[in-house]
Amino acid sequence: MLLIKTRKQLKEHLWALDKKDDLGLVPTMGALHIGHAALIQRAVAENSVVVVSIFVNPTQFNNPEDLKNYPQTLTADLEIIGNIAKDIIVFAPHIQEMYTEKVKSESYDFDGLDKVMEGAFRAGHFDGVGTIVEALLTLVKPTRAYFGEKDFQQLQIIKKLTEIRNIPVEIIGCPIVREANGLAYSSRNERLSKSMREKASFIYRTLKAAKKKFGTESAINVKEWVKKQFEQHPDLKLEYIEITPTNTLKPVLRKYKNIKYRAFIAVYAEDVRLIDNIALN
Ligand code: PAF
């Protein structure tokens, strides 16, 4: 494994490679878990060269406490990456490398994809994500870039970003990886107590039940049913439940047969914010 910390070094290293047109990028904020490992394994299987970036991007945090509490575990991350393949390039830049002048986001028009759900509850979040992902894609120039479907809205926005900025890369979404109890893997799970980590499995159980109901009931009824389940839960606080077509992410008013829908949820467990989603049909 090669650990690179500056843009200059990374550029020089990539420039010298033969296989520049078969390069996979896995952007991460570190605190790697099994979900990240699955992305990296897939990138290794599909590309001759793989770059994993580790950078906790300040501009995508709307909540300073969340940024402060975000786990930073570089030594453990490098071990996980080294166990997947020995020749992975790890790019772990310092903040000044990625934000040379001001630590500030670009402003994007994502065609409304950023105005709902995570975008509505986390002001400026997707401009921050767009800024850093655009910077990484233009620096690394990967053939393929890998993102988890746990952040499904992010995935759709990154596809839109490559379209509006004309970035020639294949964006690959990878399925959500879950803990044994069904809780989606997230770096934030580490902040949950053992008992809360078990209780939080309620989120996925409820999504699975919602999926079943969606077969026979309206989207509005399903959302109301989910809200009730969380009202009755003593420890978990629902922030939102939304059902939308997979492509527009606009809240559904009426179901159509030939459209693919997904349910999206954000929940607080103690002070930890967890998100998840499920394909409904
Ligand atoms: O999904 C993440 O970890 C981050 O949003 C990403 C894509 C690495 C950008 O900072």
PDB file of C-alpha atoms and ligand atoms in Angstrom:
ATOM      1  CA  MET A   1       0.000   0.000   0.000  1.00  0.00           C
ATOM      2  CA  LEU A   2       1.205   3.466  -0.820  1.00  0.00           C
ATOM      3  CA  LEU A   3       0.149   6.348   1.430  1.00  0.00           C
ATOM      4  CA  ILE A   4       0.147   9.714  -0.358  1.00  0.00           C
ATOM      5  CA  LYS A   5      -0.641  12.995   1.358  1.00  0.00           C
ATOM      6  CA  THR A   6      -0.241  15.668  -1.292  1.00  0.00           C
ATOM      7  CA  ARG A   7      -2.004  16.364  -4.588  1.00  0.00           C
ATOM      8  CA  LYS A   8       1.333  16.875  -6.316  1.00  0.00           C
ATOM      9  CA  GLN A   9       2.671  13.489  -5.261  1.00  0.00           C
ATOM     10  CA  LEU A  10      -0.577  11.788  -6.240  1.00  0.00           C
ATOM     11  CA  LYS A  11      -0.629  13.438  -9.673  1.00  0.00           C
ATOM     12  CA  GLU A  12       3.002  12.477 -10.321  1.00  0.00           C
ATOM     13  CA  HIS A  13       2.403   8.909  -9.201  1.00  0.00           C
ATOM     14  CA  LEU A  14      -0.746   8.460 -11.311  1.00  0.00           C
ATOM     15  CA  TRP A  15       0.856  10.123 -14.322  1.00  0.00           C
ATOM     16  CA  ALA A  16       3.677   7.569 -14.294  1.00  0.00           C
ATOM     17  CA  LEU A  17       1.276   4.595 -14.351  1.00  0.00           C
ATOM     18  CA  ASP A  18       0.646   2.515 -17.494  1.00  0.00           C
ATOM     19  CA  LYS A  19      -2.960   1.685 -16.678  1.00  0.00           C
ATOM     20  CA  LYS A  20      -4.407   5.196 -16.338  1.00  0.00           C
ATOM     21  CA  ASP A  21      -7.561   4.148 -18.185  1.00  0.00           C
ATOM     22  CA  ASP A  22      -8.443   1.354 -15.766  1.00  0.00           C
ATOM     23  CA  LEU A  23      -8.494   3.172 -12.491  1.00  0.00           C
ATOM     24  CA  GLY A  24     -11.033   2.860  -9.672  1.00  0.00           C
ATOM     25  CA  LEU A  25     -11.595   5.531  -7.003  1.00  0.00           C
ATOM     26  CA  VAL A  26     -13.288   4.908  -3.658  1.00  0.00           C
ATOM     27  CA  PRO A  27     -13.833   8.260  -1.891  1.00  0.00           C
ATOM     28  CA  THR A  28     -14.278   7.910   1.872  1.00  0.00           C
ATOM     29  CA  MET A  29     -14.099   9.946   5.051  1.00  0.00           C
ATOM     30  CA  GLY A  30     -12.216   7.140   6.810  1.00  0.00           C
ATOM     31  CA  ALA A  31     -13.473   5.306   9.927  1.00  0.00           C
ATOM     32  CA  LEU A  32     -13.721   2.407   7.525  1.00  0.00           C
ATOM     33  CA  HIS A  33     -16.116  -0.462   8.181  1.00  0.00           C
ATOM     34  CA  ILE A  34     -17.342  -3.559   6.338  1.00  0.00           C
ATOM     35  CA  GLY A  35     -19.489  -1.420   4.033  1.00  0.00           C
ATOM     36  CA  HIS A  36     -16.391   0.493   2.848  1.00  0.00           C
ATOM     37  CA  ALA A  37     -14.444  -2.770   2.571  1.00  0.00           C
ATOM     38  CA  ALA A  38     -17.101  -4.064   0.147  1.00  0.00           C
ATOM     39  CA  LEU A  39     -16.664  -0.936  -2.029  1.00  0.00           C
ATOM     40  CA  ILE A  40     -12.879  -1.310  -2.015  1.00  0.00           C
ATOM     41  CA  GLN A  41     -13.060  -5.047  -2.789  1.00  0.00           C
ATOM     42  CA  ARG A  42     -15.322  -4.356  -5.743  1.00  0.00           C
ATOM     43  CA  ALA A  43     -13.012  -1.598  -7.001  1.00  0.00           C
ATOM     44  CA  VAL A  44     -10.043  -3.976  -6.714  1.00  0.00           C
ATOM     45  CA  ALA A  45     -11.925  -6.680  -8.651  1.00  0.00           C
ATOM     46  CA  GLU A  46     -12.885  -4.295 -11.470  1.00  0.00           C
ATOM     47  CA  ASN A  47      -9.780  -2.083 -11.912  1.00  0.00           C
ATOM     48  CA  SER A  48      -6.022  -2.463 -12.431  1.00  0.00           C
ATOM     49  CA  VAL A  49      -5.285   0.484 -10.148  1.00  0.00           C
ATOM     50  CA  VAL A  50      -7.318   1.543  -7.097  1.00  0.00           C
ATOM     51  CA  VAL A  51      -7.155   4.808  -5.152  1.00  0.00           C
ATOM     52  CA  VAL A  52      -8.951   5.067  -1.803  1.00  0.00           C
ATOM     53  CA  SER A  53      -9.237   8.626  -0.529  1.00  0.00           C
ATOM     54  CA  ILE A  54      -9.586   9.363   3.163  1.00  0.00           C
ATOM     55  CA  PHE A  55     -10.641  12.914   3.915  1.00  0.00           C
ATOM     56  CA  VAL A  56     -13.110  14.195   6.496  1.00  0.00           C
ATOM     57  CA  ASN A  57     -14.644  16.955   4.423  1.00  0.00           C
ATOM     58  CA  PRO A  58     -15.606  19.882   6.704  1.00  0.00           C
ATOM     59  CA  THR A  59     -17.895  21.633   4.203  1.00  0.00           C
ATOM     60  CA  GLN A  60     -20.419  18.796   4.128  1.00  0.00           C
ATOM     61  CA  PHE A  61     -21.067  18.948   7.891  1.00  0.00           C
ATOM     62  CA  ASN A  62     -23.920  21.273   8.753  1.00  0.00           C
ATOM     63  CA  ASN A  63     -23.491  20.456  12.430  1.00  0.00           C
ATOM     64  CA  PRO A  64     -20.098  21.395  13.993  1.00  0.00           C
ATOM     65  CA  GLU A  65     -20.633  18.827  16.790  1.00  0.00           C
ATOM     66  CA  ASP A  66     -21.056  16.067  14.209  1.00  0.00           C
ATOM     67  CA  LEU A  67     -17.776  17.120  12.555  1.00  0.00           C
ATOM     68  CA  LYS A  68     -16.016  17.250  15.927  1.00  0.00           C
ATOM     69  CA  ASN A  69     -17.294  13.783  16.868  1.00  0.00           C
ATOM     70  CA  TYR A  70     -16.592  12.205  13.488  1.00  0.00           C
ATOM     71  CA  PRO A  71     -14.222   9.287  14.183  1.00  0.00           C
ATOM     72  CA  GLN A  72     -10.673   9.584  12.767  1.00  0.00           C
ATOM     73  CA  THR A  73      -8.958   6.204  12.709  1.00  0.00           C
ATOM     74  CA  LEU A  74      -6.223   6.363  10.062  1.00  0.00           C
ATOM     75  CA  THR A  75      -4.057   3.541  11.462  1.00  0.00           C
ATOM     76  CA  ALA A  76      -6.980   1.101  11.610  1.00  0.00           C
ATOM     77  CA  ASP A  77      -8.175   2.278   8.165  1.00  0.00           C
ATOM     78  CA  LEU A  78      -4.778   1.568   6.618  1.00  0.00           C
ATOM     79  CA  GLU A  79      -4.813  -1.911   8.122  1.00  0.00           C
ATOM     80  CA  ILE A  80      -8.255  -2.655   6.634  1.00  0.00           C
ATOM     81  CA  ILE A  81      -7.116  -1.414   3.210  1.00  0.00           C
ATOM     82  CA  GLY A  82      -3.804  -3.343   3.423  1.00  0.00           C
ATOM     83  CA  ASN A  83      -5.735  -6.539   4.162  1.00  0.00           C
ATOM     84  CA  ILE A  84      -7.796  -6.123   0.983  1.00  0.00           C
ATOM     85  CA  ALA A  85      -4.864  -5.628  -1.415  1.00  0.00           C
ATOM     86  CA  LYS A  86      -1.245  -4.628  -1.067  1.00  0.00           C
ATOM     87  CA  ASP A  87      -1.085  -2.328  -4.078  1.00  0.00           C
ATOM     88  CA  ILE A  88      -3.913   0.097  -3.234  1.00  0.00           C
ATOM     89  CA  ILE A  89      -2.983   3.784  -3.282  1.00  0.00           C
ATOM     90  CA  VAL A  90      -4.333   5.647  -0.243  1.00  0.00           C
ATOM     91  CA  PHE A  91      -4.738   9.396  -0.634  1.00  0.00           C
ATOM     92  CA  ALA A  92      -5.118  11.035   2.792  1.00  0.00           C
ATOM     93  CA  PRO A  93      -4.643  14.776   2.236  1.00  0.00           C
ATOM     94  CA  HIS A  94      -4.466  17.516   4.822  1.00  0.00           C
ATOM     95  CA  ILE A  95      -7.259  20.097   4.653  1.00  0.00           C
ATOM     96  CA  GLN A  96      -5.029  22.708   2.942  1.00  0.00           C
ATOM     97  CA  GLU A  97      -4.423  20.300   0.062  1.00  0.00           C
ATOM     98  CA  MET A  98      -8.131  20.127  -0.767  1.00  0.00           C
ATOM     99  CA  TYR A  99      -9.148  23.692   0.163  1.00  0.00           C
ATOM    100  CA  THR A 100      -6.259  25.862  -0.940  1.00  0.00           C
ATOM    101  CA  GLU A 101      -7.845  29.267  -0.295  1.00  0.00           C
ATOM    102  CA  LYS A 102     -11.100  29.175   1.664  1.00  0.00           C
ATOM    103  CA  VAL A 103     -12.780  26.211   3.331  1.00  0.00           C
ATOM    104  CA  LYS A 104     -15.939  26.869   1.368  1.00  0.00           C
ATOM    105  CA  SER A 105     -18.254  24.912  -0.952  1.00  0.00           C
ATOM    106  CA  GLU A 106     -19.116  25.562  -4.562  1.00  0.00           C
ATOM    107  CA  SER A 107     -22.776  26.152  -5.267  1.00  0.00           C
ATOM    108  CA  TYR A 108     -24.479  23.619  -7.567  1.00  0.00           C
ATOM    109  CA  ASP A 109     -27.788  23.253  -9.339  1.00  0.00           C
ATOM    110  CA  PHE A 110     -28.641  19.592  -8.840  1.00  0.00           C
ATOM    111  CA  ASP A 111     -32.089  19.964 -10.354  1.00  0.00           C
ATOM    112  CA  GLY A 112     -33.897  19.747  -7.013  1.00  0.00           C
ATOM    113  CA  LEU A 113     -32.307  16.424  -5.992  1.00  0.00           C
ATOM    114  CA  ASP A 114     -30.588  18.272  -3.142  1.00  0.00           C
ATOM    115  CA  LYS A 115     -33.680  20.074  -1.850  1.00  0.00           C
ATOM    116  CA  VAL A 116     -35.370  17.091  -0.165  1.00  0.00           C
ATOM    117  CA  MET A 117     -34.580  14.684   2.687  1.00  0.00           C
ATOM    118  CA  GLU A 118     -30.874  14.987   3.605  1.00  0.00           C
ATOM    119  CA  GLY A 119     -30.676  18.268   1.687  1.00  0.00           C
ATOM    120  CA  ALA A 120     -33.690  19.714   3.515  1.00  0.00           C
ATOM    121  CA  PHE A 121     -32.428  18.688   6.955  1.00  0.00           C
ATOM    122  CA  ARG A 122     -28.722  19.358   6.390  1.00  0.00           C
ATOM    123  CA  ALA A 123     -28.345  22.803   4.835  1.00  0.00           C
ATOM    124  CA  GLY A 124     -25.411  23.012   2.419  1.00  0.00           C
ATOM    125  CA  HIS A 125     -24.542  19.336   2.825  1.00  0.00           C
ATOM    126  CA  PHE A 126     -24.713  18.396  -0.852  1.00  0.00           C
ATOM    127  CA  ASP A 127     -22.825  21.483  -2.027  1.00  0.00           C
ATOM    128  CA  GLY A 128     -20.048  20.302   0.315  1.00  0.00           C
ATOM    129  CA  VAL A 129     -20.215  16.738  -1.013  1.00  0.00           C
ATOM    130  CA  GLY A 130     -20.281  18.001  -4.619  1.00  0.00           C
ATOM    131  CA  THR A 131     -17.267  20.265  -4.017  1.00  0.00           C
ATOM    132  CA  ILE A 132     -15.044  17.532  -2.637  1.00  0.00           C
ATOM    133  CA  VAL A 133     -16.190  14.796  -5.007  1.00  0.00           C
ATOM    134  CA  GLU A 134     -15.655  17.083  -8.015  1.00  0.00           C
ATOM    135  CA  ALA A 135     -12.175  17.941  -6.697  1.00  0.00           C
ATOM    136  CA  LEU A 136     -11.316  14.258  -6.223  1.00  0.00           C
ATOM    137  CA  LEU A 137     -12.688  13.200  -9.618  1.00  0.00           C
ATOM    138  CA  THR A 138     -10.778  15.927 -11.442  1.00  0.00           C
ATOM    139  CA  LEU A 139      -7.594  15.162  -9.543  1.00  0.00           C
ATOM    140  CA  VAL A 140      -7.629  11.339  -9.807  1.00  0.00           C
ATOM    141  CA  LYS A 141      -9.475  11.105 -13.160  1.00  0.00           C
ATOM    142  CA  PRO A 142     -10.790   7.613 -12.407  1.00  0.00           C
ATOM    143  CA  THR A 143     -12.473   5.330 -14.936  1.00  0.00           C
ATOM    144  CA  ARG A 144     -14.935   4.221 -12.255  1.00  0.00           C
ATOM    145  CA  ALA A 145     -15.875   5.653  -8.846  1.00  0.00           C
ATOM    146  CA  TYR A 146     -17.660   3.675  -6.131  1.00  0.00           C
ATOM    147  CA  PHE A 147     -20.286   4.877  -3.647  1.00  0.00           C
ATOM    148  CA  GLY A 148     -22.571   3.039  -1.226  1.00  0.00           C
ATOM    149  CA  GLU A 149     -26.341   2.975  -1.669  1.00  0.00           C
ATOM    150  CA  LYS A 150     -26.798   3.735   2.032  1.00  0.00           C
ATOM    151  CA  ASP A 151     -26.320   7.334   0.903  1.00  0.00           C
ATOM    152  CA  PHE A 152     -28.657   6.817  -2.034  1.00  0.00           C
ATOM    153  CA  GLN A 153     -29.506  10.507  -2.402  1.00  0.00           C
ATOM    154  CA  GLN A 154     -25.782  11.314  -2.448  1.00  0.00           C
ATOM    155  CA  LEU A 155     -25.280   8.673  -5.149  1.00  0.00           C
ATOM    156  CA  GLN A 156     -27.968  10.251  -7.376  1.00  0.00           C
ATOM    157  CA  ILE A 157     -26.507  13.707  -6.796  1.00  0.00           C
ATOM    158  CA  ILE A 158     -23.001  12.549  -7.689  1.00  0.00           C
ATOM    159  CA  LYS A 159     -24.368  11.065 -10.939  1.00  0.00           C
ATOM    160  CA  LYS A 160     -25.985  14.456 -11.624  1.00  0.00           C
ATOM    161  CA  LEU A 161     -22.697  16.227 -10.751  1.00  0.00           C
ATOM    162  CA  THR A 162     -20.782  14.236 -13.383  1.00  0.00           C
ATOM    163  CA  GLU A 163     -23.512  15.074 -15.903  1.00  0.00           C
ATOM    164  CA  ILE A 164     -23.574  18.835 -15.242  1.00  0.00           C
ATOM    165  CA  ARG A 165     -19.765  19.123 -15.011  1.00  0.00           C
ATOM    166  CA  ASN A 166     -19.164  16.725 -17.909  1.00  0.00           C
ATOM    167  CA  ILE A 167     -16.835  14.462 -15.947  1.00  0.00           C
ATOM    168  CA  PRO A 168     -16.109  11.249 -17.850  1.00  0.00           C
ATOM    169  CA  VAL A 169     -16.409   8.595 -15.151  1.00  0.00           C
ATOM    170  CA  GLU A 170     -18.688   5.653 -14.456  1.00  0.00           C
ATOM    171  CA  ILE A 171     -20.396   6.113 -11.084  1.00  0.00           C
ATOM    172  CA  ILE A 172     -21.068   2.731  -9.509  1.00  0.00           C
ATOM    173  CA  GLY A 173     -23.568   2.327  -6.661  1.00  0.00           C
ATOM    174  CA  CYS A 174     -22.995  -0.637  -4.361  1.00  0.00           C
ATOM    175  CA  PRO A 175     -25.642  -2.352  -2.198  1.00  0.00           C
ATOM    176  CA  ILE A 176     -26.020  -1.498   1.495  1.00  0.00           C
ATOM    177  CA  VAL A 177     -24.081  -3.813   3.808  1.00  0.00           C
ATOM    178  CA  ARG A 178     -25.836  -4.572   7.095  1.00  0.00           C
ATOM    179  CA  GLU A 179     -24.821  -5.731  10.550  1.00  0.00           C
ATOM    180  CA  ALA A 180     -26.190  -9.145  11.607  1.00  0.00           C
ATOM    181  CA  ASN A 181     -29.266  -7.467  13.144  1.00  0.00           C
ATOM    182  CA  GLY A 182     -30.031  -5.520   9.946  1.00  0.00           C
ATOM    183  CA  LEU A 183     -28.643  -2.106  10.973  1.00  0.00           C
ATOM    184  CA  ALA A 184     -26.886  -0.531   7.962  1.00  0.00           C
ATOM    185  CA  TYR A 185     -23.123  -0.233   8.524  1.00  0.00           C
ATOM    186  CA  SER A 186     -22.122   3.363   9.220  1.00  0.00           C
ATOM    187  CA  SER A 187     -19.098   4.989  10.814  1.00  0.00           C
ATOM    188  CA  ARG A 188     -21.589   6.598  13.207  1.00  0.00           C
ATOM    189  CA  ASN A 189     -22.681   3.175  14.583  1.00  0.00           C
ATOM    190  CA  GLU A 190     -19.457   3.203  16.614  1.00  0.00           C
ATOM    191  CA  ARG A 191     -20.912   6.045  18.684  1.00  0.00           C
ATOM    192  CA  LEU A 192     -23.946   3.980  19.748  1.00  0.00           C
ATOM    193  CA  SER A 193     -23.990   2.114  23.051  1.00  0.00           C
ATOM    194  CA  LYS A 194     -24.179  -1.670  22.707  1.00  0.00           C
ATOM    195  CA  SER A 195     -27.848  -1.740  23.673  1.00  0.00           C
ATOM    196  CA  MET A 196     -28.745   1.166  21.360  1.00  0.00           C
ATOM    197  CA  ARG A 197     -26.936  -0.540  18.485  1.00  0.00           C
ATOM    198  CA  GLU A 198     -29.262  -3.500  19.017  1.00  0.00           C
ATOM    199  CA  LYS A 199     -32.360  -1.298  19.384  1.00  0.00           C
ATOM    200  CA  ALA A 200     -31.470   0.596  16.187  1.00  0.00           C
ATOM    201  CA  SER A 201     -32.126  -2.609  14.206  1.00  0.00           C
ATOM    202  CA  PHE A 202     -35.775  -1.464  14.532  1.00  0.00           C
ATOM    203  CA  ILE A 203     -35.082   0.965  11.661  1.00  0.00           C
ATOM    204  CA  TYR A 204     -34.483  -1.749   9.072  1.00  0.00           C
ATOM    205  CA  ARG A 205     -37.217  -4.013  10.463  1.00  0.00           C
ATOM    206  CA  THR A 206     -39.677  -1.131  10.035  1.00  0.00           C
ATOM    207  CA  LEU A 207     -38.433  -0.423   6.493  1.00  0.00           C
ATOM    208  CA  LYS A 208     -38.919  -4.085   5.570  1.00  0.00           C
ATOM    209  CA  ALA A 209     -42.470  -4.027   6.957  1.00  0.00           C
ATOM    210  CA  ALA A 210     -43.120  -0.759   5.063  1.00  0.00           C
ATOM    211  CA  LYS A 211     -41.972  -2.432   1.857  1.00  0.00           C
ATOM    212  CA  LYS A 212     -44.523  -5.206   2.407  1.00  0.00           C
ATOM    213  CA  LYS A 213     -47.307  -2.673   3.051  1.00  0.00           C
ATOM    214  CA  PHE A 214     -46.352  -0.672  -0.037  1.00  0.00           C
ATOM    215  CA  GLY A 215     -47.530  -3.633  -2.157  1.00  0.00           C
ATOM    216  CA  THR A 216     -51.161  -2.971  -1.163  1.00  0.00           C
ATOM    217  CA  GLU A 217     -51.348   0.505   0.398  1.00  0.00           C
ATOM    218  CA  SER A 218     -50.789   4.102  -0.678  1.00  0.00           C
ATOM    219  CA  ALA A 219     -47.461   5.825  -0.054  1.00  0.00           C
ATOM    220  CA  ILE A 220     -49.176   8.241   2.345  1.00  0.00           C
ATOM    221  CA  ASN A 221     -50.626   5.393   4.427  1.00  0.00           C
ATOM    222  CA  VAL A 222     -47.274   3.646   4.548  1.00  0.00           C
ATOM    223  CA  LYS A 223     -45.531   6.840   5.706  1.00  0.00           C
ATOM    224  CA  GLU A 224     -48.186   7.424   8.389  1.00  0.00           C
ATOM    225  CA  TRP A 225     -47.781   3.832   9.557  1.00  0.00           C
ATOM    226  CA  VAL A 226     -43.994   4.266   9.856  1.00  0.00           C
ATOM    227  CA  LYS A 227     -44.452   7.530  11.804  1.00  0.00           C
ATOM    228  CA  LYS A 228     -46.736   5.713  14.278  1.00  0.00           C
ATOM    229  CA  GLN A 229     -44.204   2.932  14.810  1.00  0.00           C
ATOM    230  CA  PHE A 230     -41.569   5.483  15.798  1.00  0.00           C
ATOM    231  CA  GLU A 231     -43.973   7.495  17.966  1.00  0.00           C
ATOM    232  CA  GLN A 232     -44.427   4.321  20.000  1.00  0.00           C
ATOM    233  CA  HIS A 233     -40.698   3.616  20.226  1.00  0.00           C
ATOM    234  CA  PRO A 234     -39.199   4.808  23.527  1.00  0.00           C
ATOM    235  CA  ASP A 235     -35.638   5.443  22.289  1.00  0.00           C
ATOM    236  CA  LEU A 236     -35.625   6.242  18.581  1.00  0.00           C
ATOM    237  CA  LYS A 237     -36.737   9.605  17.216  1.00  0.00           C
ATOM    238  CA  LEU A 238     -37.841   9.777  13.601  1.00  0.00           C
ATOM    239  CA  GLU A 239     -36.600  12.798  11.673  1.00  0.00           C
ATOM    240  CA  TYR A 240     -38.209  11.914   8.340  1.00  0.00           C
ATOM    241  CA  ILE A 241     -39.678   9.067   6.358  1.00  0.00           C
ATOM    242  CA  GLU A 242     -40.094   9.705   2.653  1.00  0.00           C
ATOM    243  CA  ILE A 243     -41.163   7.616  -0.320  1.00  0.00           C
ATOM    244  CA  THR A 244     -39.991   8.788  -3.724  1.00  0.00           C
ATOM    245  CA  PRO A 245     -39.320   7.556  -7.238  1.00  0.00           C
ATOM    246  CA  THR A 246     -35.702   6.377  -7.441  1.00  0.00           C
ATOM    247  CA  ASN A 247     -34.752   8.930 -10.101  1.00  0.00           C
ATOM    248  CA  THR A 248     -36.505  12.195  -9.127  1.00  0.00           C
ATOM    249  CA  LEU A 249     -36.422  11.826  -5.302  1.00  0.00           C
ATOM    250  CA  LYS A 250     -39.589  13.964  -5.180  1.00  0.00           C
ATOM    251  CA  PRO A 251     -42.147  12.827  -2.573  1.00  0.00           C
ATOM    252  CA  VAL A 252     -44.701  10.553  -4.237  1.00  0.00           C
ATOM    253  CA  LEU A 253     -48.330  11.680  -4.362  1.00  0.00           C
ATOM    254  CA  ARG A 254     -49.702   8.827  -6.450  1.00  0.00           C
ATOM    255  CA  LYS A 255     -48.207   5.416  -7.240  1.00  0.00           C
ATOM    256  CA  TYR A 256     -47.615   4.379 -10.842  1.00  0.00           C
ATOM    257  CA  LYS A 257     -46.983   0.755 -11.841  1.00  0.00           C
ATOM    258  CA  ASN A 258     -43.901   1.214 -14.024  1.00  0.00           C
ATOM    259  CA  ILE A 259     -41.980   3.501 -11.666  1.00  0.00           C
ATOM    260  CA  LYS A 260     -39.382   2.289  -9.173  1.00  0.00           C
ATOM    261  CA  TYR A 261     -39.834   3.639  -5.636  1.00  0.00           C
ATOM    262  CA  ARG A 262     -37.655   3.781  -2.578  1.00  0.00           C
ATOM    263  CA  ALA A 263     -38.295   4.618   1.074  1.00  0.00           C
ATOM    264  CA  PHE A 264     -35.793   6.861   2.876  1.00  0.00           C
ATOM    265  CA  ILE A 265     -35.499   7.363   6.606  1.00  0.00           C
ATOM    266  CA  ALA A 266     -33.471   9.406   9.108  1.00  0.00           C
ATOM    267  CA  VAL A 267     -33.617   8.587  12.806  1.00  0.00           C
ATOM    268  CA  TYR A 268     -31.929   9.823  15.953  1.00  0.00           C
ATOM    269  CA  ALA A 269     -30.668   7.175  18.369  1.00  0.00           C
ATOM    270  CA  GLU A 270     -29.438   9.084  21.421  1.00  0.00           C
ATOM    271  CA  ASP A 271     -27.580  11.943  19.694  1.00  0.00           C
ATOM    272  CA  VAL A 272     -26.496   9.836  16.734  1.00  0.00           C
ATOM    273  CA  ARG A 273     -28.201  10.467  13.423  1.00  0.00           C
ATOM    274  CA  LEU A 274     -28.718   7.325  11.340  1.00  0.00           C
ATOM    275  CA  ILE A 275     -30.018   7.044   7.778  1.00  0.00           C
ATOM    276  CA  ASP A 276     -31.211   4.076   5.753  1.00  0.00           C
ATOM    277  CA  ASN A 277     -33.293   3.289   2.667  1.00  0.00           C
ATOM    278  CA  ILE A 278     -34.926   0.376   0.903  1.00  0.00           C
ATOM    279  CA  ALA A 279     -36.126  -0.417  -2.619  1.00  0.00           C
ATOM    280  CA  LEU A 280     -39.913  -0.822  -2.438  1.00  0.00           C
ATOM    281  CA  ASN A 281     -40.676  -2.523  -5.750  1.00  0.00           C
TER     282      ASN A 281
HETATM  283  O1  PAF B   1     -19.991   9.170   1.603  1.00  0.00           O
HETATM  284  C1  PAF B   1     -18.999   9.738   2.111  1.00  0.00           C
HETATM  285  O2  PAF B   1     -18.259   9.176   2.910  1.00  0.00           O
HETATM  286  C2  PAF B   1     -18.698  11.180   1.734  1.00  0.00           C
HETATM  287  O3  PAF B   1     -19.866  11.904   1.575  1.00  0.00           O
HETATM  288  C3  PAF B   1     -17.803  11.299   0.481  1.00  0.00           C
HETATM  289  C4  PAF B   1     -18.493  10.770  -0.756  1.00  0.00           C
HETATM  290  C5  PAF B   1     -16.492  10.570   0.711  1.00  0.00           C
HETATM  291  C6  PAF B   1     -17.475  12.784   0.226  1.00  0.00           C
HETATM  292  O4  PAF B   1     -16.805  13.352   1.301  1.00  0.00           O
END
